[in-house]
């Protein structure tokens, strides 16, 4: 049995000492129900029923923890027969982990699950260490990755929603009463009520700011629509290689690392395709299993780039052992956003990281792609690529161009030498693919035009009255 990445990392030697610059020492726990214990309402499958391997889930949790620069001392897989209401884990397992924490001087325990506030508090007491769950970890990563004002606001909104959900009666130290000054609430308001109200006030303020951002985005989107270049959006599971592919296609330098959530804020770039067509390519935040609801909601404005896209490239890490389960997660989130994952005319699967496949696996992937084509037609056929080596990218560019050409006729327009107004109109309302000037001064322009502008273009340039003008 091959050694997993997490086992290899756990065996790395650790330097002694806890100096001022030392990293936080962390332990990652993967507490997963065994198959027989899985019951309705408990997530162990992807949304479409594809089962996840516990080892792959723990390795992903290890990667998440590594994304915030922790010193991960060990990752531990815990198989559960049932979930304990008070501590999530059984008593014996809690004591075993507590001994490990004391022996290794662990500062932080990351539980790859959703903990209730009571469970979190009880585990912190038993472990004498800080405990966070999967949602808290993802929020921390997002907080560190946000590079724009919008991203920071969205993360803060999600974090406040999470904090608000943590304010429960079990936190007895919050139950003390305080007198009110009117603007802080009525007399006798408890501390927990004050905390909840202050959080809600801040959330309301952020939501207003994000509405302004949304309006600005809408204006930018409207201006992009006026310049008729198709929008192509990249989506996919986190660390599937979207940013590497984005950099390959655009020759840009977006942060692209072997790291979960390397990209958080959306990035837009213009790309010229093989036959002169131009597109706007958008890179978006990666998706992940069990993505907290408040994060999907908070990042909806960012993900609206996906909703407005003419073509969506679903980038998949085809070499990942949980590739099928990841597919189910991405399709579920796309569905939540209002995108039909089965609309193959609008959604193109890009099977990335082909360079990590051996010959047999690559041949199997190609066979699977051919079968998909036979079942769904040309539009259902995935494109196999390696964004790292460039393998398959020419085929991908051709497929993008072919998909976008559907319903967008290519027309040849001839303008008189002095028809500058007509040339300006073409640049404003169509995609100019090629322009040349003949010996007699006539300007020959090849354009691709969106269906909604085709009739106006024909009236202006191709009908007899217009041609003789």
XYZ file of C-alpha atoms in Angstrom:
469
model
C 0.000 0.000 0.000
C 1.507 3.334 -1.017
C 2.398 5.865 1.652
C 0.086 8.856 1.480
C 1.300 12.437 1.424
C 0.042 13.010 4.969
C 1.913 9.964 6.307
C 5.111 11.177 4.687
C 4.671 14.657 6.107
C 3.922 13.314 9.574
C 7.279 11.475 9.555
C 9.334 14.576 8.788
C 11.763 15.466 11.616
C 10.739 18.405 13.782
C 13.139 21.020 15.068
C 13.204 21.489 18.809
C 12.456 24.756 20.500
C 9.532 27.123 20.763
C 11.159 30.465 19.998
C 9.283 33.742 19.388
C 9.093 33.092 15.642
C 7.965 29.474 15.958
C 4.883 28.426 14.016
C 1.692 27.275 15.705
C 1.957 23.521 16.296
C -1.158 21.847 14.941
C -2.787 18.432 14.935
C -5.286 17.523 12.191
C -8.014 15.040 13.148
C -10.197 13.345 10.530
C -13.182 11.991 12.505
C -15.259 10.120 9.930
C -18.162 7.731 10.381
C -17.574 4.236 9.064
C -19.802 3.151 6.175
C -22.150 1.124 8.369
C -22.653 4.088 10.690
C -23.580 6.576 7.967
C -27.143 7.718 8.423
C -29.465 10.273 6.761
C -28.382 13.864 7.366
C -24.697 12.990 7.902
C -22.389 13.850 5.012
C -19.904 11.188 3.909
C -20.785 11.283 0.231
C -20.551 13.942 -2.414
C -23.947 15.488 -3.292
C -24.538 12.963 -6.090
C -23.755 9.938 -3.955
C -20.089 9.367 -4.870
C -18.323 8.036 -1.754
C -15.187 9.774 -0.513
C -12.258 7.806 0.827
C -11.344 8.740 4.429
C -7.654 8.917 3.459
C -8.338 11.434 0.680
C -10.541 13.497 3.012
C -7.801 13.606 5.650
C -5.168 14.492 3.061
C -7.370 17.381 1.906
C -7.773 18.562 5.517
C -3.982 18.406 5.890
C -3.670 20.556 2.759
C -6.179 23.058 4.122
C -4.214 23.357 7.361
C -0.990 23.789 5.396
C -2.551 26.696 3.510
C -2.270 28.906 6.616
C 1.376 28.162 7.382
C 0.930 25.957 10.441
C 3.519 23.511 11.762
C 1.464 20.338 11.302
C 2.864 17.814 13.756
C 0.589 14.950 12.729
C -2.625 14.018 10.944
C -4.778 11.370 12.581
C -7.630 9.374 11.054
C -10.385 8.462 13.533
C -13.140 6.055 12.477
C -16.383 6.548 14.385
C -19.275 4.180 14.978
C -21.403 7.143 16.071
C -21.156 10.825 16.972
C -21.190 11.817 20.648
C -23.363 14.907 21.301
C -20.978 16.326 23.920
C -17.561 15.820 22.304
C -18.172 14.362 18.811
C -15.535 11.701 19.682
C -15.804 8.859 22.184
C -14.334 9.241 25.678
C -11.412 6.878 25.059
C -10.435 8.621 21.827
C -10.613 12.051 23.518
C -8.224 10.841 26.232
C -5.860 9.284 23.665
C -5.703 12.520 21.659
C -5.270 14.593 24.834
C -2.181 12.496 25.709
C -0.758 13.103 22.219
C -1.416 16.844 22.534
C 0.455 17.027 25.848
C 3.363 14.922 24.569
C 3.796 16.943 21.367
C 2.969 20.355 22.874
C 0.157 20.945 20.383
C -1.330 24.468 20.323
C -4.157 23.949 17.836
C -6.415 20.996 16.999
C -8.207 21.051 13.642
C -11.281 18.812 13.490
C -12.270 18.037 9.892
C -15.986 18.104 10.648
C -18.692 20.547 11.723
C -18.634 20.982 15.508
C -21.448 22.435 17.550
C -20.429 25.227 19.969
C -20.891 22.789 22.874
C -18.652 20.159 21.262
C -15.986 22.764 20.492
C -16.009 24.071 24.076
C -15.854 20.591 25.617
C -12.985 19.490 23.371
C -10.997 22.635 24.176
C -11.451 21.883 27.870
C -10.394 18.236 27.432
C -7.428 19.035 25.177
C -6.277 22.247 26.905
C -5.734 23.575 23.378
C -7.544 25.718 20.848
C -9.978 23.710 18.670
C -11.437 24.772 15.313
C -13.655 22.847 12.910
C -13.623 22.659 9.103
C -15.727 25.803 8.698
C -13.471 27.809 11.010
C -10.389 26.620 9.106
C -11.809 27.524 5.693
C -12.812 30.960 6.988
C -9.266 31.495 8.280
C -7.812 30.563 4.882
C -10.204 32.874 3.061
C -9.323 35.700 5.457
C -5.636 35.351 4.614
C -6.182 35.005 0.857
C -8.443 38.045 0.309
C -6.516 40.706 -1.613
C -9.249 43.164 -2.560
C -11.658 45.257 -0.518
C -14.546 43.187 -1.841
C -12.876 39.911 -0.903
C -12.108 41.168 2.610
C -15.719 42.286 3.102
C -17.082 38.959 1.891
C -14.809 37.019 4.229
C -15.712 39.246 7.176
C -19.415 38.800 6.471
C -19.041 35.020 6.414
C -16.931 35.075 9.573
C -19.495 37.184 11.423
C -22.273 34.795 10.387
C -20.158 31.955 11.792
C -19.484 33.867 15.027
C -23.167 34.606 15.413
C -23.976 30.907 15.140
C -21.462 30.250 17.951
C -23.313 32.518 20.420
C -25.400 30.032 22.354
C -26.628 29.734 25.916
C -24.008 27.115 26.721
C -21.414 29.885 26.910
C -22.333 30.775 30.494
C -19.705 33.511 30.859
C -21.667 35.538 28.299
C -24.819 35.438 30.385
C -23.928 38.269 32.754
C -26.321 41.183 32.637
C -25.334 44.716 31.813
C -27.099 48.011 32.113
C -28.009 49.821 28.925
C -27.331 53.322 27.653
C -30.081 53.309 25.050
C -27.823 53.065 22.027
C -26.387 49.791 23.348
C -29.743 48.172 23.952
C -32.327 48.149 26.666
C -31.569 47.909 30.397
C -30.948 44.404 31.578
C -29.720 43.259 28.159
C -27.477 40.220 28.585
C -23.960 40.163 27.186
C -24.894 37.438 24.690
C -27.767 39.583 23.380
C -25.424 42.560 23.049
C -22.835 40.486 21.200
C -25.470 39.109 18.847
C -26.891 42.568 18.142
C -23.470 44.144 17.527
C -22.569 41.341 15.130
C -25.864 41.790 13.272
C -25.304 45.556 12.984
C -21.854 44.989 11.487
C -23.245 42.355 9.097
C -25.936 44.774 7.923
C -23.311 47.456 7.279
C -21.126 45.051 5.274
C -24.115 43.851 3.263
C -24.846 47.477 2.292
C -21.223 47.951 1.212
C -21.335 44.738 -0.815
C -24.524 45.912 -2.514
C -22.534 48.925 -3.702
C -19.794 46.610 -4.943
C -22.418 44.511 -6.700
C -23.816 47.592 -8.471
C -20.306 48.580 -9.559
C -19.696 45.050 -10.835
C -22.977 45.235 -12.719
C -21.865 48.456 -14.416
C -18.513 46.899 -15.327
C -20.309 43.827 -16.644
C -22.632 46.045 -18.672
C -19.673 47.892 -20.169
C -18.053 44.550 -21.060
C -21.291 43.497 -22.728
C -21.183 46.684 -24.787
C -17.736 45.590 -26.004
C -18.932 42.312 -27.486
C -16.277 39.847 -26.418
C -17.552 36.533 -25.049
C -16.846 35.821 -21.377
C -15.332 32.444 -20.468
C -15.257 31.537 -16.752
C -13.024 28.963 -15.075
C -14.580 26.984 -12.232
C -13.517 23.849 -10.408
C -12.539 22.200 -7.182
C -9.821 24.025 -5.290
C -6.287 23.113 -6.405
C -7.551 21.629 -9.686
C -5.121 23.882 -11.587
C -7.427 26.724 -12.675
C -4.879 29.471 -12.071
C -2.103 27.566 -13.846
C -4.427 27.099 -16.823
C -5.421 30.782 -16.629
C -1.743 31.782 -16.747
C -1.088 29.465 -19.706
C -3.990 30.836 -21.720
C -3.439 34.510 -20.866
C 0.341 34.617 -20.321
C -0.475 36.353 -17.031
C 1.157 35.812 -13.649
C -1.750 35.064 -11.318
C -0.694 33.303 -8.104
C -0.693 29.604 -9.017
C 0.672 27.269 -6.367
C 0.070 23.690 -5.261
C -2.063 25.113 -2.486
C -5.741 25.043 -1.626
C -7.504 28.360 -2.298
C -4.450 30.014 -3.902
C -6.959 32.193 -5.796
C -9.738 33.969 -3.922
C -10.519 37.211 -5.720
C -11.713 36.974 -9.343
C -9.262 37.878 -12.109
C -10.171 38.942 -15.663
C -7.889 38.972 -18.717
C -8.357 39.289 -22.484
C -7.223 36.324 -24.610
C -6.790 36.234 -28.400
C -7.661 32.829 -29.863
C -6.117 31.041 -32.850
C -8.216 32.646 -35.599
C -8.207 36.159 -34.182
C -11.249 35.876 -31.932
C -10.959 37.587 -28.549
C -12.469 36.467 -25.257
C -12.473 37.671 -21.655
C -11.261 34.881 -19.355
C -12.299 34.912 -15.690
C -10.593 32.933 -12.900
C -12.723 32.404 -9.777
C -12.419 31.004 -6.256
C -12.148 27.227 -6.047
C -14.961 25.100 -4.676
C -14.620 22.484 -1.942
C -16.697 19.770 -0.304
C -18.903 20.883 2.582
C -18.301 24.539 1.682
C -19.945 26.530 4.493
C -23.313 27.939 3.452
C -22.354 31.404 4.650
C -19.352 31.369 2.287
C -21.432 30.433 -0.742
C -23.792 33.270 0.161
C -21.015 35.783 0.860
C -19.197 35.057 -2.396
C -22.290 35.060 -4.557
C -21.415 38.515 -5.958
C -17.996 37.217 -7.018
C -19.466 34.054 -8.506
C -21.942 36.080 -10.560
C -19.140 36.243 -13.133
C -19.933 32.564 -13.678
C -23.650 33.228 -14.123
C -22.947 35.831 -16.821
C -20.392 33.727 -18.720
C -21.023 32.631 -22.303
C -18.955 29.492 -21.680
C -17.921 27.821 -18.408
C -14.758 25.710 -18.260
C -15.033 23.177 -15.433
C -11.385 22.405 -14.652
C -10.935 18.990 -13.009
C -7.882 17.333 -11.457
C -8.308 14.075 -13.332
C -5.343 12.508 -11.500
C -6.946 12.939 -8.060
C -8.253 9.762 -6.431
C -11.450 11.592 -5.421
C -11.986 13.182 -8.855
C -15.523 11.818 -9.200
C -16.588 13.000 -5.746
C -15.091 16.438 -6.469
C -17.121 16.528 -9.681
C -20.290 16.008 -7.639
C -19.384 18.842 -5.251
C -18.721 21.334 -8.051
C -21.906 20.382 -9.890
C -23.913 20.842 -6.673
C -22.523 24.356 -6.107
C -23.103 25.280 -9.762
C -26.683 24.106 -9.327
C -27.043 26.302 -6.224
C -25.844 29.258 -8.311
C -28.458 28.573 -10.985
C -26.154 26.940 -13.552
C -27.335 23.640 -15.042
C -24.307 21.283 -14.800
C -25.815 19.148 -17.583
C -25.972 22.043 -20.072
C -23.095 20.781 -22.222
C -23.543 23.583 -24.751
C -22.488 26.077 -22.085
C -20.268 23.959 -19.847
C -17.043 22.309 -21.040
C -15.125 19.888 -18.820
C -11.342 20.310 -18.898
C -9.563 17.256 -17.528
C -6.344 18.752 -16.169
C -3.099 17.310 -14.738
C -2.746 14.694 -17.471
C 1.015 14.861 -16.826
C 0.432 13.071 -13.498
C -1.205 10.052 -15.166
C 0.748 6.965 -16.210
C 0.247 5.579 -19.728
C -2.514 3.154 -18.729
C -4.448 5.793 -16.761
C -4.106 8.313 -19.590
C -5.383 5.747 -22.101
C -8.323 5.003 -19.790
C -9.099 8.734 -19.503
C -9.069 9.106 -23.293
C -11.387 6.131 -23.622
C -13.754 7.659 -21.071
C -13.719 10.970 -22.968
C -14.632 9.164 -26.210
C -17.514 7.375 -24.508
C -18.788 10.694 -23.159
C -18.717 12.062 -26.705
C -20.694 9.047 -27.970
C -23.293 9.512 -25.222
C -23.654 13.306 -25.301
C -22.372 14.361 -28.726
C -19.517 16.781 -29.386
C -20.692 19.192 -26.688
C -20.347 16.526 -23.997
C -16.756 15.661 -24.867
C -14.131 16.647 -22.263
C -10.733 18.007 -23.304
C -7.693 16.377 -21.666
C -4.871 18.830 -20.893
C -1.877 19.541 -18.726
C -1.773 23.215 -17.827
C 1.726 22.623 -16.452
C 3.292 21.211 -19.647
C 0.937 22.727 -22.228
C -0.307 19.338 -23.447
C -3.746 19.595 -25.084
C -4.007 23.398 -24.885
C -4.212 23.876 -28.667
C -7.168 21.486 -28.727
C -8.740 23.389 -25.821
C -8.388 26.741 -27.619
C -9.984 25.246 -30.741
C -12.841 23.813 -28.681
C -13.444 27.174 -26.967
C -13.503 28.922 -30.343
C -15.814 26.277 -31.796
C -18.258 26.499 -28.878
C -18.391 30.294 -28.981
C -18.853 30.364 -32.757
C -22.238 28.633 -32.461
C -24.920 31.244 -33.112
C -22.294 33.964 -33.723
C -21.976 34.349 -37.511
C -18.706 35.467 -39.118
C -19.258 38.172 -41.755
C -17.018 39.962 -44.243
C -17.636 43.727 -44.428
C -16.124 46.067 -47.034
C -16.011 49.763 -46.093
C -15.196 52.776 -48.235
C -11.892 54.470 -47.325
C -13.652 57.445 -45.717
C -16.166 55.413 -43.666
C -14.487 55.894 -40.295
C -17.852 55.988 -38.545
C -18.698 52.529 -39.898
C -15.369 51.098 -38.753
C -15.916 52.583 -35.290
C -19.402 51.010 -35.173
C -17.952 47.589 -35.977
C -15.376 47.827 -33.193
C -18.092 48.882 -30.740
C -20.700 46.291 -31.711
C -18.889 43.250 -33.109
C -15.746 41.229 -32.565
C -13.241 42.357 -35.199
C -11.217 39.285 -36.151
C -9.199 40.747 -39.036
C -8.805 44.082 -40.829
C -6.922 44.807 -44.064
C -6.738 47.677 -46.561
C -6.961 46.955 -50.325
C -4.994 48.763 -53.037
C -7.974 51.016 -53.780
C -8.200 52.036 -50.107
C -11.272 49.920 -49.298
C -11.203 48.483 -45.768
C -11.976 44.755 -45.526
C -13.134 43.698 -42.060
C -13.950 40.193 -40.844
C -16.202 40.238 -37.782
C -17.973 37.772 -35.532
C -21.234 39.157 -34.214
C -23.533 38.165 -31.371
C -27.023 37.035 -32.471
C -28.718 40.063 -30.925
C -26.549 42.449 -33.006
C -26.509 40.505 -36.273
C -29.691 42.051 -37.696
C -28.507 45.621 -36.989
C -25.136 44.903 -38.612
C -26.736 43.469 -41.742
C -29.071 46.461 -42.059
C -26.199 48.892 -41.675
C -23.610 47.272 -43.940
C -24.969 44.415 -46.047
C -28.364 45.503 -47.354
C -28.296 47.154 -50.829
C -29.090 50.663 -49.593
C -26.343 50.484 -46.975
C -23.790 48.976 -49.362
C -24.247 51.785 -51.877
C -24.030 54.509 -49.221
